[in-house]
N, CA, C and O of each residue as an XYZ file, in Angstrom:
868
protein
N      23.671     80.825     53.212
C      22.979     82.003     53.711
C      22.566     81.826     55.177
O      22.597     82.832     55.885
N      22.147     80.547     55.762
C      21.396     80.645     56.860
C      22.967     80.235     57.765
O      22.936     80.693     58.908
N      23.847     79.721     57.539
C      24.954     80.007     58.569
C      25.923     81.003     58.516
O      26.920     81.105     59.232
N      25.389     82.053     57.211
C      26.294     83.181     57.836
C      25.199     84.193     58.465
O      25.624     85.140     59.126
N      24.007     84.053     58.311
C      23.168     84.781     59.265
C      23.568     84.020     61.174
O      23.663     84.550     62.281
N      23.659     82.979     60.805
C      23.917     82.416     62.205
C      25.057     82.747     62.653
O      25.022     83.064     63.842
N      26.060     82.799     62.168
C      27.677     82.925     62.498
C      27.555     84.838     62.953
O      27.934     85.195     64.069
N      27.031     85.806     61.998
C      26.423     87.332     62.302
C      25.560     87.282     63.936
O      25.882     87.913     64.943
N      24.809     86.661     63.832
C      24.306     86.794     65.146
C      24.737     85.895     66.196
O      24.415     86.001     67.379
N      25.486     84.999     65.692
C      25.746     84.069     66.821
C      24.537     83.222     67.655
O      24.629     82.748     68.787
N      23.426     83.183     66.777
C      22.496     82.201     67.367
C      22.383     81.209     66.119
O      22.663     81.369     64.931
N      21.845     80.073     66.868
C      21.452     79.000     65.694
C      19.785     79.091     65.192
O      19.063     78.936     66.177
N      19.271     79.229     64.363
C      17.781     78.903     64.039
C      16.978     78.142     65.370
O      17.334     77.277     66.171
N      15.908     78.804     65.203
C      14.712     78.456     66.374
C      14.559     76.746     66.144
O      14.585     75.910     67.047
N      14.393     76.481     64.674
C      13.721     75.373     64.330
C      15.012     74.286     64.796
O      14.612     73.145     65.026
N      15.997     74.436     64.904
C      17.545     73.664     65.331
C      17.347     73.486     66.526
O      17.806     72.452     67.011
N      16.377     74.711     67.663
C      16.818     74.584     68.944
C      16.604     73.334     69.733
O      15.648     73.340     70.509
N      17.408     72.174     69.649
C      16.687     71.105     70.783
C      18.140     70.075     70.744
O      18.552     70.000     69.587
N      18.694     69.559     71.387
C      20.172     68.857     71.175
C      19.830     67.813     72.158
O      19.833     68.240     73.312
N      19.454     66.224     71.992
C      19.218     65.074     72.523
C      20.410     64.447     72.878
O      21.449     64.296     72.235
N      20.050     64.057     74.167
C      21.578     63.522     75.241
C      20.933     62.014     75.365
O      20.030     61.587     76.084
N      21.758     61.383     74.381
C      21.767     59.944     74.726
C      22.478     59.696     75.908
O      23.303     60.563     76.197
N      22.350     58.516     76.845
C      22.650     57.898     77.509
C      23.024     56.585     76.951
O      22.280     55.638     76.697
N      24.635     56.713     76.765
C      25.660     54.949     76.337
C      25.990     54.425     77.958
O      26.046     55.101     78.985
N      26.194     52.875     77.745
C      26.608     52.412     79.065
C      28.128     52.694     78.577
O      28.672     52.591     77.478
N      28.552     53.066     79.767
C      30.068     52.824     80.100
C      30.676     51.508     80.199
O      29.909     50.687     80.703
N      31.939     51.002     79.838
C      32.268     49.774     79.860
C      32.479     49.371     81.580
O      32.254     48.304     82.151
N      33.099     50.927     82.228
C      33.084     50.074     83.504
C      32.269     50.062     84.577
O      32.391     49.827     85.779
N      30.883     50.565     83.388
C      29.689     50.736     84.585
C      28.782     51.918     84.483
O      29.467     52.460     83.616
N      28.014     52.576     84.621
C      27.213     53.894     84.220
C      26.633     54.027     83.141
O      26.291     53.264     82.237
N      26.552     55.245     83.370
C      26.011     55.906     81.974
C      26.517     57.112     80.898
O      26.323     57.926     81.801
N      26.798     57.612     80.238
C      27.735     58.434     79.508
C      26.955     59.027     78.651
O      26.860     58.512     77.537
N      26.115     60.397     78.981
C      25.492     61.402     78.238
C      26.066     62.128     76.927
O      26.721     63.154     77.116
N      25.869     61.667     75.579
C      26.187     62.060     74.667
C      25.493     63.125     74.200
O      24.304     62.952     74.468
N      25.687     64.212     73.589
C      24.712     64.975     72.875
C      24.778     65.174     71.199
O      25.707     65.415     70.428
N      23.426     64.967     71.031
C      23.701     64.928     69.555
C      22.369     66.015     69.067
O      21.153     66.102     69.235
N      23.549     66.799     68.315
C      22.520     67.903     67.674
C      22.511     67.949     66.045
O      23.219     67.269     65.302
N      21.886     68.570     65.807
C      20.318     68.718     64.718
C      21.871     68.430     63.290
O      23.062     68.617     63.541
N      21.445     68.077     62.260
C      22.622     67.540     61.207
C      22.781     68.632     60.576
O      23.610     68.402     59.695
N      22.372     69.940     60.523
C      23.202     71.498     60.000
C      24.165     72.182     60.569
O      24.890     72.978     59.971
N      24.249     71.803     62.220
C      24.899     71.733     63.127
C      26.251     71.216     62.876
O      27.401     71.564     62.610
N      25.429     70.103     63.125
C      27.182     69.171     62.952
C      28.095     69.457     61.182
O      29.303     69.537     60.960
N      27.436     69.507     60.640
C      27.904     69.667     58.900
C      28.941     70.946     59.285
O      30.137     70.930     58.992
N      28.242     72.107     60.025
C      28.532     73.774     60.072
C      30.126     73.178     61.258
O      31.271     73.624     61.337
N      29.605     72.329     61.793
C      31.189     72.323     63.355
C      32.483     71.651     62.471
O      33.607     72.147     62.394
N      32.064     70.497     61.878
C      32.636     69.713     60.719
C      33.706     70.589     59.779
O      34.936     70.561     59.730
N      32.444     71.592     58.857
C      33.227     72.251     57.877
C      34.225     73.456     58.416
O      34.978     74.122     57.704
N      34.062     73.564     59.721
C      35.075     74.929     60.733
C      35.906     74.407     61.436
O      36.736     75.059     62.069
N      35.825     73.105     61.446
C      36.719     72.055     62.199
C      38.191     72.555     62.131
O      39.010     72.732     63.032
N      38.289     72.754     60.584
C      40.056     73.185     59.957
C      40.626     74.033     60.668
O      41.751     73.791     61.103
N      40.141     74.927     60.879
C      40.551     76.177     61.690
C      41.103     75.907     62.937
O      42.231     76.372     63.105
N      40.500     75.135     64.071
C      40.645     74.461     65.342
C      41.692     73.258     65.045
O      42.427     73.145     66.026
N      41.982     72.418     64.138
C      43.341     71.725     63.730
C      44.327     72.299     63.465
O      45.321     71.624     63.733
N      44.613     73.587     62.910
C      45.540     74.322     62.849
C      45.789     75.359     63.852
O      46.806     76.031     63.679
N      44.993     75.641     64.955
C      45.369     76.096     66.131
C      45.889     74.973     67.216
O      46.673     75.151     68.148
N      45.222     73.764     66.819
C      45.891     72.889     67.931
C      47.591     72.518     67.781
O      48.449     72.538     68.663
N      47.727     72.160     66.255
C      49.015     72.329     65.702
C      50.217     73.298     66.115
O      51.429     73.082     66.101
N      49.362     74.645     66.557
C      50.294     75.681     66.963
C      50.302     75.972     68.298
O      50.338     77.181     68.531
N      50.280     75.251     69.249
C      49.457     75.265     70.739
C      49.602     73.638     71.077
O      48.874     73.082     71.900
N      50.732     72.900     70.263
C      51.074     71.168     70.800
C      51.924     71.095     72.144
O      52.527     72.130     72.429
N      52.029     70.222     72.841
C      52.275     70.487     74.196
C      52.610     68.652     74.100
O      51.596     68.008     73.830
N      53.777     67.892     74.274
C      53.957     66.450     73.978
C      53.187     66.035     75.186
O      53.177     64.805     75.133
N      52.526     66.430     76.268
C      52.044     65.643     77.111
C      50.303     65.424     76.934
O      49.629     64.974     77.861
N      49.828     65.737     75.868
C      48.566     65.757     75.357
C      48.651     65.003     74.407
O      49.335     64.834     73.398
N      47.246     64.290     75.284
C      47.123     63.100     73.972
C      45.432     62.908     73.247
O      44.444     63.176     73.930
N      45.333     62.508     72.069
C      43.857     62.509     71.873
C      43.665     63.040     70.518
O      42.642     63.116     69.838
N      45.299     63.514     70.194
C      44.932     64.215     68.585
C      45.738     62.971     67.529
O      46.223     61.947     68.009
N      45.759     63.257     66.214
C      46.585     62.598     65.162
C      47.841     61.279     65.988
O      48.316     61.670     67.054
N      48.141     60.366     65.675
C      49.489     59.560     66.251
C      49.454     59.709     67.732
O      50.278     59.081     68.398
N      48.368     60.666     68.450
C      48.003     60.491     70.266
C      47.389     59.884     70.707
O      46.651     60.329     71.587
N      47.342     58.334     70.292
C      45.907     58.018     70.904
C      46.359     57.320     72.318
O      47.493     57.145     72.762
N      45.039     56.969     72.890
C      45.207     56.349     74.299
C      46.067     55.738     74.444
O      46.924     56.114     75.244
N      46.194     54.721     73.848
C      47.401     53.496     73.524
C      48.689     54.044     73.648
O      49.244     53.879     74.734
N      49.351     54.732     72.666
C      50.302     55.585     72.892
C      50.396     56.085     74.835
O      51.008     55.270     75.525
N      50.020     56.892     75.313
C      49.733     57.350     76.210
C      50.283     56.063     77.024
O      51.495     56.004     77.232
N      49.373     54.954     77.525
C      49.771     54.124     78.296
C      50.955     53.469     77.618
O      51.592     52.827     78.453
N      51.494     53.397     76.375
C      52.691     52.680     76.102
C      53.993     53.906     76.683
O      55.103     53.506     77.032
N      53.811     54.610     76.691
C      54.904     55.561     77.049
C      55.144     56.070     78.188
O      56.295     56.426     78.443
N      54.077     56.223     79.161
C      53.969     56.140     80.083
C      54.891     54.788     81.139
O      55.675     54.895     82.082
N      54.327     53.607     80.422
C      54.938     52.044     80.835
C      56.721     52.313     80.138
O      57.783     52.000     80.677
N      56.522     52.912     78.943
C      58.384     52.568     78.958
C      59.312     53.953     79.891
O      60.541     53.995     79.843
N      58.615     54.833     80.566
C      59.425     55.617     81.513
C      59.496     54.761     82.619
O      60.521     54.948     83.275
N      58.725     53.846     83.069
C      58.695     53.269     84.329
C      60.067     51.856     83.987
O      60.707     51.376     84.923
N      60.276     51.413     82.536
C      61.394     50.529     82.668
C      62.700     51.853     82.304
O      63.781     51.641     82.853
N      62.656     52.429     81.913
C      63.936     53.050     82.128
C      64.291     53.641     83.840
O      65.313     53.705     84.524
N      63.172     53.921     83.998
C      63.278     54.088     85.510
C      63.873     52.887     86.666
O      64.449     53.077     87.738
N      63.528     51.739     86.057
C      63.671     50.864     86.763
C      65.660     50.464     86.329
O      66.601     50.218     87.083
N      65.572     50.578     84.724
C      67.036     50.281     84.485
C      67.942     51.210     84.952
O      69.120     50.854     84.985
N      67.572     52.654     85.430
C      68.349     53.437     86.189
C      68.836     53.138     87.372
O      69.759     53.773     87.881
N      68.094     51.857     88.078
C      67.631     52.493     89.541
C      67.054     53.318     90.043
O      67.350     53.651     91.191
N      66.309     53.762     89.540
C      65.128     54.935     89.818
C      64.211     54.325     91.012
O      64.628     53.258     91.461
N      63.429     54.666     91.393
C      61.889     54.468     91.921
C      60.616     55.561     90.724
O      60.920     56.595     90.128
N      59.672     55.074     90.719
C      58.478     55.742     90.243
C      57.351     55.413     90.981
O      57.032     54.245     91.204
N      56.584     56.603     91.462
C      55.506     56.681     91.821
C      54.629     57.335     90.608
O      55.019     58.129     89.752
N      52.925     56.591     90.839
C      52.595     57.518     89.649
C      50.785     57.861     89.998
O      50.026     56.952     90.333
N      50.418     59.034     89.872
C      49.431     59.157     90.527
C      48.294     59.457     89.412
O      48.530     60.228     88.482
N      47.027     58.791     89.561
C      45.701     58.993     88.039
C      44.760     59.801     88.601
O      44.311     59.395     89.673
N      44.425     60.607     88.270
C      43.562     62.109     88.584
C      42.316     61.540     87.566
O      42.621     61.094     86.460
N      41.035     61.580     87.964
C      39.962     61.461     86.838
C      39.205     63.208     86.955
O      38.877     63.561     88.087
N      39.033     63.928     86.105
C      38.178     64.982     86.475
C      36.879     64.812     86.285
O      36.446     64.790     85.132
N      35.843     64.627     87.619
C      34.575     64.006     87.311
C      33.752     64.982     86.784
O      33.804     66.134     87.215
N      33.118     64.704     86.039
C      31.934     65.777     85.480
C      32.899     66.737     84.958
O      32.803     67.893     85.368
N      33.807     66.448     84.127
C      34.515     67.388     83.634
C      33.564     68.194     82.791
O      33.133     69.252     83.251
N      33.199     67.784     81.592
C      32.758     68.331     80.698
C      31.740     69.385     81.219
O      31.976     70.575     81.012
N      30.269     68.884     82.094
C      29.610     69.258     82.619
C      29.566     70.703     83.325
O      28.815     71.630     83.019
N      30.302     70.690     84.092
C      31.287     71.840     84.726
C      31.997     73.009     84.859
O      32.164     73.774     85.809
N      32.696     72.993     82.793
C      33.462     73.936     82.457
C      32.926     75.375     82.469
O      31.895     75.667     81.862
N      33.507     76.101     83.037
C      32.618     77.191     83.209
C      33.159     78.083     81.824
O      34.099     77.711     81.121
N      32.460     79.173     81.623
C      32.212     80.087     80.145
C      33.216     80.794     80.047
O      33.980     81.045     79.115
N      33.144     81.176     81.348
C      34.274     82.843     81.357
C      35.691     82.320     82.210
O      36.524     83.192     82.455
N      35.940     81.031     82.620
C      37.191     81.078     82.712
C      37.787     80.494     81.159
O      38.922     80.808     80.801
N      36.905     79.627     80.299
C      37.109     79.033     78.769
C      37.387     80.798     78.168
O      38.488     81.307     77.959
N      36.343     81.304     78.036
C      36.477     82.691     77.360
C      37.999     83.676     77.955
O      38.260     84.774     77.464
N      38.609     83.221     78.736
C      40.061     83.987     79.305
C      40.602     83.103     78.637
O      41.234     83.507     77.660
N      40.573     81.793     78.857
C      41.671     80.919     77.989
C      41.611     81.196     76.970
O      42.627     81.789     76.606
N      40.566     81.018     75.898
C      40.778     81.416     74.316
C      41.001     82.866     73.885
O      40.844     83.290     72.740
N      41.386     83.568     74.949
C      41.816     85.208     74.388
C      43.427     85.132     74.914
O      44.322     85.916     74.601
N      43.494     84.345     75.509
C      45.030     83.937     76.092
C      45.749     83.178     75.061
O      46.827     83.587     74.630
N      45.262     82.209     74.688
C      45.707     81.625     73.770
C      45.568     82.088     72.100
O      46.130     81.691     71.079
N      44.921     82.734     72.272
C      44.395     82.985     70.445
C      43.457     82.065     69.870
O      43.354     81.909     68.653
N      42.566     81.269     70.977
C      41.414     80.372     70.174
C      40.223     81.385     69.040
O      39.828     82.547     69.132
N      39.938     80.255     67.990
C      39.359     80.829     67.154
C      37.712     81.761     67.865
O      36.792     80.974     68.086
N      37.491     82.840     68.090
C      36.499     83.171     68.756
C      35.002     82.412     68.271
O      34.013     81.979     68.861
N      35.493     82.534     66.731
C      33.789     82.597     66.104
C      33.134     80.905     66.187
O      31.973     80.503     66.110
N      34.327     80.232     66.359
C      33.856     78.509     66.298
C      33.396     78.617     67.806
O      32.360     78.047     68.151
N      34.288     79.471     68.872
C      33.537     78.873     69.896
C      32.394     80.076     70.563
O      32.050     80.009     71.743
N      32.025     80.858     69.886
C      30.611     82.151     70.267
C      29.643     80.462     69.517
O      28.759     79.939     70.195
N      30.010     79.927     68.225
C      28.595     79.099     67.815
C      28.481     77.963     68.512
O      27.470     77.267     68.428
N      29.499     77.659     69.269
C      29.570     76.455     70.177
C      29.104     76.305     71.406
O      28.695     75.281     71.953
N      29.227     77.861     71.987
C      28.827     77.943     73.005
C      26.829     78.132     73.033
O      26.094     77.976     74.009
N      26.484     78.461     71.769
C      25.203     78.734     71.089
C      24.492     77.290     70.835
O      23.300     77.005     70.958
N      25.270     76.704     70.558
C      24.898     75.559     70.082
C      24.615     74.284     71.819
O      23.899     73.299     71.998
N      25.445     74.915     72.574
C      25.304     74.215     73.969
C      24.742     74.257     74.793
O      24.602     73.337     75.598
N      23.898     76.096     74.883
C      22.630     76.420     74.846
C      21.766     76.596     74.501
O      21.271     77.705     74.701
N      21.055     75.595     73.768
C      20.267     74.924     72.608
C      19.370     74.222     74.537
O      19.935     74.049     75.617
N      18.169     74.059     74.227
C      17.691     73.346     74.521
C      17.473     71.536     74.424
O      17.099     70.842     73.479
N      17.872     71.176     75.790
C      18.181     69.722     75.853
C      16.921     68.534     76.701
O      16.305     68.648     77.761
N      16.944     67.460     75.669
C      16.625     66.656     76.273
C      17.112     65.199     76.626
O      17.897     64.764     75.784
N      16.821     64.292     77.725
C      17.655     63.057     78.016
C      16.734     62.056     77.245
O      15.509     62.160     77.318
N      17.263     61.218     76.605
C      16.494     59.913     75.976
C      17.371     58.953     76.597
O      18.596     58.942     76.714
N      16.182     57.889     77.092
C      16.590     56.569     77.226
C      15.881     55.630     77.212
O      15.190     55.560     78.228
N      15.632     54.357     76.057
C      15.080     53.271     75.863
C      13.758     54.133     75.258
O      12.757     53.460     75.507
N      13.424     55.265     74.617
C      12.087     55.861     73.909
C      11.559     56.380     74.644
O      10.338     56.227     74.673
N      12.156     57.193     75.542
C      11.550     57.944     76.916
C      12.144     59.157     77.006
O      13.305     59.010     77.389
N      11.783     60.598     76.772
C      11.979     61.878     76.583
C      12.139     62.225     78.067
O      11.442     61.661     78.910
N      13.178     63.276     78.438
C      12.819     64.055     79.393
C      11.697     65.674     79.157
O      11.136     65.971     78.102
N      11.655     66.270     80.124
C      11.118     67.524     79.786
C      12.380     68.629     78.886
O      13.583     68.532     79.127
N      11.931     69.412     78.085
C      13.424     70.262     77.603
C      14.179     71.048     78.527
O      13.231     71.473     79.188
N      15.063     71.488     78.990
C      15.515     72.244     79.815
C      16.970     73.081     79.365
O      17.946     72.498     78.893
N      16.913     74.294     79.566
C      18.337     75.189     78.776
C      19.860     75.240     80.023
O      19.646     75.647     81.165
N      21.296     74.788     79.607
C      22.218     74.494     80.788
C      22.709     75.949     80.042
O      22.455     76.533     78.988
N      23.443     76.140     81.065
C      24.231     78.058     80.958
C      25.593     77.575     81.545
O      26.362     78.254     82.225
N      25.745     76.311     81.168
C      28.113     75.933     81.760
C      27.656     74.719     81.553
O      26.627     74.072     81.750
N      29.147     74.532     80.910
C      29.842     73.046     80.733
C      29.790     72.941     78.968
O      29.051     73.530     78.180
N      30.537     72.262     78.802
C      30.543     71.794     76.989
C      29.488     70.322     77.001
O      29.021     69.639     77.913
N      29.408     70.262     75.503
C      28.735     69.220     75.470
C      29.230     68.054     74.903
O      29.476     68.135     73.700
N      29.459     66.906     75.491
C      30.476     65.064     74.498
C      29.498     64.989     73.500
O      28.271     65.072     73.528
N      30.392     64.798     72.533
C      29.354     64.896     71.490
C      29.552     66.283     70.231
O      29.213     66.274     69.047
N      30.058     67.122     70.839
C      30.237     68.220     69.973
C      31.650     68.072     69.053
O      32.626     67.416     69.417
N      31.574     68.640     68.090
C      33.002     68.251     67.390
C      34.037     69.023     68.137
O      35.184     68.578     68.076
N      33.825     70.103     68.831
C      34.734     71.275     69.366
C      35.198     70.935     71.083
O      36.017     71.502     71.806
N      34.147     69.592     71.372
C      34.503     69.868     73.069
C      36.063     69.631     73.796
O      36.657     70.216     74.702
N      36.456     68.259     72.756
C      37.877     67.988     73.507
C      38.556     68.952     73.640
O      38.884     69.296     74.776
N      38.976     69.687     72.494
C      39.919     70.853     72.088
C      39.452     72.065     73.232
O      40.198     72.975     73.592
N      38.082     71.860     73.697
C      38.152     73.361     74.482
C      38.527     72.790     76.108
O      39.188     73.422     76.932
N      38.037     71.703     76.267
C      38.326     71.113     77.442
C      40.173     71.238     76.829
O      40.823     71.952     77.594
N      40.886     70.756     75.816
C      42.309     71.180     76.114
C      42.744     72.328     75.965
O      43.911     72.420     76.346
N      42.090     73.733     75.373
C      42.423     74.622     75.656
C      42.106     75.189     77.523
O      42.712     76.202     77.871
N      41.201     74.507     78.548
C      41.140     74.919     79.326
C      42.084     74.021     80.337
O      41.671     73.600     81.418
N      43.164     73.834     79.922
C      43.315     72.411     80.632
C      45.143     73.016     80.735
O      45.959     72.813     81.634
N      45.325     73.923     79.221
C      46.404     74.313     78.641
C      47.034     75.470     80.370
O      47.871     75.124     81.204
N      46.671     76.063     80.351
C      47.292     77.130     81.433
C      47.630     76.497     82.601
O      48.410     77.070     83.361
N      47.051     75.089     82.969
C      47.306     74.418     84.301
C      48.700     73.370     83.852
O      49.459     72.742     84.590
N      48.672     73.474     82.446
C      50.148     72.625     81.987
C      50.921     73.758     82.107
O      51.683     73.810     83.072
N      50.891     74.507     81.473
C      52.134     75.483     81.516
C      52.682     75.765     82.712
O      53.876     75.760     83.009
N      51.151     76.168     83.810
C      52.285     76.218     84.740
C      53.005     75.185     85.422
O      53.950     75.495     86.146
N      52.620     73.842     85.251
C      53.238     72.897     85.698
C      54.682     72.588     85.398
O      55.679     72.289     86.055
N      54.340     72.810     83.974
C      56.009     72.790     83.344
C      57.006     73.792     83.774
O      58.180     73.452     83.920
N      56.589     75.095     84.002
C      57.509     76.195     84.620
C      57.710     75.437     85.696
O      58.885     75.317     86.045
N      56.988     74.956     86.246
C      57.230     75.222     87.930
C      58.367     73.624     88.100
O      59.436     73.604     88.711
N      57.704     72.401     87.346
C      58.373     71.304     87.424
C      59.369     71.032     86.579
O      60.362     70.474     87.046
N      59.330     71.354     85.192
C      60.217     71.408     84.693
C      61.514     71.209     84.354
O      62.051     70.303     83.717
N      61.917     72.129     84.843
C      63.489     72.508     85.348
C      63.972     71.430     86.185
O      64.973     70.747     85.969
N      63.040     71.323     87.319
C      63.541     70.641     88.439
C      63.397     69.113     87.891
O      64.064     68.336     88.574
N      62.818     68.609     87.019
C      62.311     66.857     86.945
C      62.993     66.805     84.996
O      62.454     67.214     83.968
N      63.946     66.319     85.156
C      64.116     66.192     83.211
C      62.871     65.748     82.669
O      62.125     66.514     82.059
N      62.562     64.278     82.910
C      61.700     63.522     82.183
C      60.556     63.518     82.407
O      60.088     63.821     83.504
N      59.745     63.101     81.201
C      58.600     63.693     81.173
C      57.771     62.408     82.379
O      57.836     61.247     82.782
N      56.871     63.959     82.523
C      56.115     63.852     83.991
C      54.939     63.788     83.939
O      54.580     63.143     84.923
N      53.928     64.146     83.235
C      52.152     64.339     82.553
C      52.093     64.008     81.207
O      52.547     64.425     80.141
N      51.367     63.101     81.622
C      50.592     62.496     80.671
C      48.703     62.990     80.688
O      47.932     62.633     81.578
N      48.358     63.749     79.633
C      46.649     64.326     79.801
C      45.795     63.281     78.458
O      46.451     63.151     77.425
N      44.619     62.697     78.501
C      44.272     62.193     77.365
C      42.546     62.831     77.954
O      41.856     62.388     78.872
N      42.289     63.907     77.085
C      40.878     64.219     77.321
C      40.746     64.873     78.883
O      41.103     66.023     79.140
N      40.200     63.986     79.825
C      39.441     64.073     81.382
C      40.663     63.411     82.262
O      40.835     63.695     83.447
N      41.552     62.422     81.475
C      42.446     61.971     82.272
C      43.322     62.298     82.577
O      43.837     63.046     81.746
N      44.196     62.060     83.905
C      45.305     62.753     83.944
C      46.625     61.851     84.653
O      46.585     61.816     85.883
N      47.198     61.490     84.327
C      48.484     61.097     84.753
C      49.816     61.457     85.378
O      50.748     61.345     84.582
N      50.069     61.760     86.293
C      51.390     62.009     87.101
C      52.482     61.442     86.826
O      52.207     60.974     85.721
N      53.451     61.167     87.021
C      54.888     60.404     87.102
C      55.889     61.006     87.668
O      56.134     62.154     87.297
N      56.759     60.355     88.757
C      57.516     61.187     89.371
C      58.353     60.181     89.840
O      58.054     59.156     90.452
N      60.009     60.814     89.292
C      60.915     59.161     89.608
C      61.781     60.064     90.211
O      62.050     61.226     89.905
N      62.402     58.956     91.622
C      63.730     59.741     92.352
C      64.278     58.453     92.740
O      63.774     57.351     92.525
N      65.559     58.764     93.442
C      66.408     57.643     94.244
C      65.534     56.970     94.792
O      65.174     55.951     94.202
N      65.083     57.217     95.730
C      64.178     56.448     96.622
C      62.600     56.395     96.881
O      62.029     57.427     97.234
N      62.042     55.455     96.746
C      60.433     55.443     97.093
C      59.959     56.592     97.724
O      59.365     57.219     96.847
N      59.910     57.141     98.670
C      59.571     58.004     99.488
C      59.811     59.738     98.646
O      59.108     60.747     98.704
N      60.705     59.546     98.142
C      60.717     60.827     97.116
C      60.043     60.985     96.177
O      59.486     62.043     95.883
N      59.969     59.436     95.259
C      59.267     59.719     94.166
C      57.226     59.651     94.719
O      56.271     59.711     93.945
N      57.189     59.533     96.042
C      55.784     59.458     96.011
C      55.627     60.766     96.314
O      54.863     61.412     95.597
N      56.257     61.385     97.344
C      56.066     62.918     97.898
C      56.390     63.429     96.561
O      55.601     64.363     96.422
N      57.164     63.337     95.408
C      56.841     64.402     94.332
C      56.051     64.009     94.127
O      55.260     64.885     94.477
N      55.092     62.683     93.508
C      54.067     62.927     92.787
C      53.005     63.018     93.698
O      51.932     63.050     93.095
N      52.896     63.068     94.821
C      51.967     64.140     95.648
C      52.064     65.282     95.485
O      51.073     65.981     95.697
N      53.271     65.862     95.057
C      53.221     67.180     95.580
C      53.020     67.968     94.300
O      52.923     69.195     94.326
N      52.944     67.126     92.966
C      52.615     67.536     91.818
C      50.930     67.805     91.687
O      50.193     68.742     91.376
N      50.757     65.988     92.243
C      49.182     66.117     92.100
C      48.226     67.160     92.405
O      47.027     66.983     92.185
């Protein structure tokens, strides 16, 4: 009863409103704001999850990695065996790593809201997601509260829905890559895992394969 009143209005309960952003160290240094919200929340993102697996299924793209048999590993192993076929060609490869900083942080509403009407994303998982992200937040670290404060853009790490919307917003800048590179480059050229991004660009000679993957980047 109380999440199809929530799912009808698209707000979450007053008593839910508050979503705590841990701070994890990063392995190569920092800090990495997690958010973790209220456990009716997560149960409700969990049990709607299905819906968003079977749109990703229909919306696969081989240069995305991060779902089922995609993991990181993969990614850098495949990545490394284009560079020895490249090499057994005589090829050259240049290869260029894009980080998008503050990705998550960032994403704005209404260019996500064009993507998921472009694509056919499920609306109603992400009206409660986006509800759920404007929840009132606070930072904890070592038993130390910040003041609460409400963000109006960006997804939240931590949500069951964020990767998938960060790859649905991520989706229209592949496509056009592939139109545009495509044709012109056989082998595969992007590699995406989450925030990361990978280039690859092999020609006769050094100087080609760096100016393409400049000119991709």
């Amino acid at each position: 009863m109380v999440y199809s009143c929530a799912e009808l209005t698209g707000c979450w309960p007053e008593i839910w409103n508050i979503v705590l952003a841990v701070l994890l160290t990063k392995p190569t240094g920092g800090l990495r704001p997690i958010g973790l919200f209220v456990a009716p929340i997560r149960i409700w993102m969990r049990c709607r999850y299905e819906e968003i697996r079977k749109w990703q299924a229909q919306n696969y793209r081989d240069c995305l990695y991060g779902g089922p048999s995609m993991g990181a590993q993969r990614a850098a192993w495949v990545a490394g065996h284009q560079a020895e076929l490249g090499a057994r060609d005589g090829e050259h490869m240049a290869m260029v790593l894009l980080d998008l900083a503050k990705c998550f942080e960032l994403v704005p509403h209404d260019v996500l809201l064009e993507c998921a009407l472009f694509y056919g994303y499920p609306l109603l998982q992400l009206r409660m997601a986006w509800a759920g992200y404007r929840l009132k937040r606070v930072v904890g670290l070592n038993g130390v509260y910040s003041t609460a404060v409400r963000a109006t853009r960006g997804i939240v790490a931590g949500s069951v829905f964020a990767c998938t919307e960060l790859r649905l917003l991520l989706l229209k800048c592949i496509d056009a890559g592939n139109a545009l590179f495509g044709e012109l480059h056989a082998n595969k050229w992007l590699w995406v895992y989450v925030d990361d991004i990978t280039v690859i660009w092999k020609a006769i000679s050094w100087k080609q394969a760096a100016d393409g993957a400049a000119r991709v980047a």
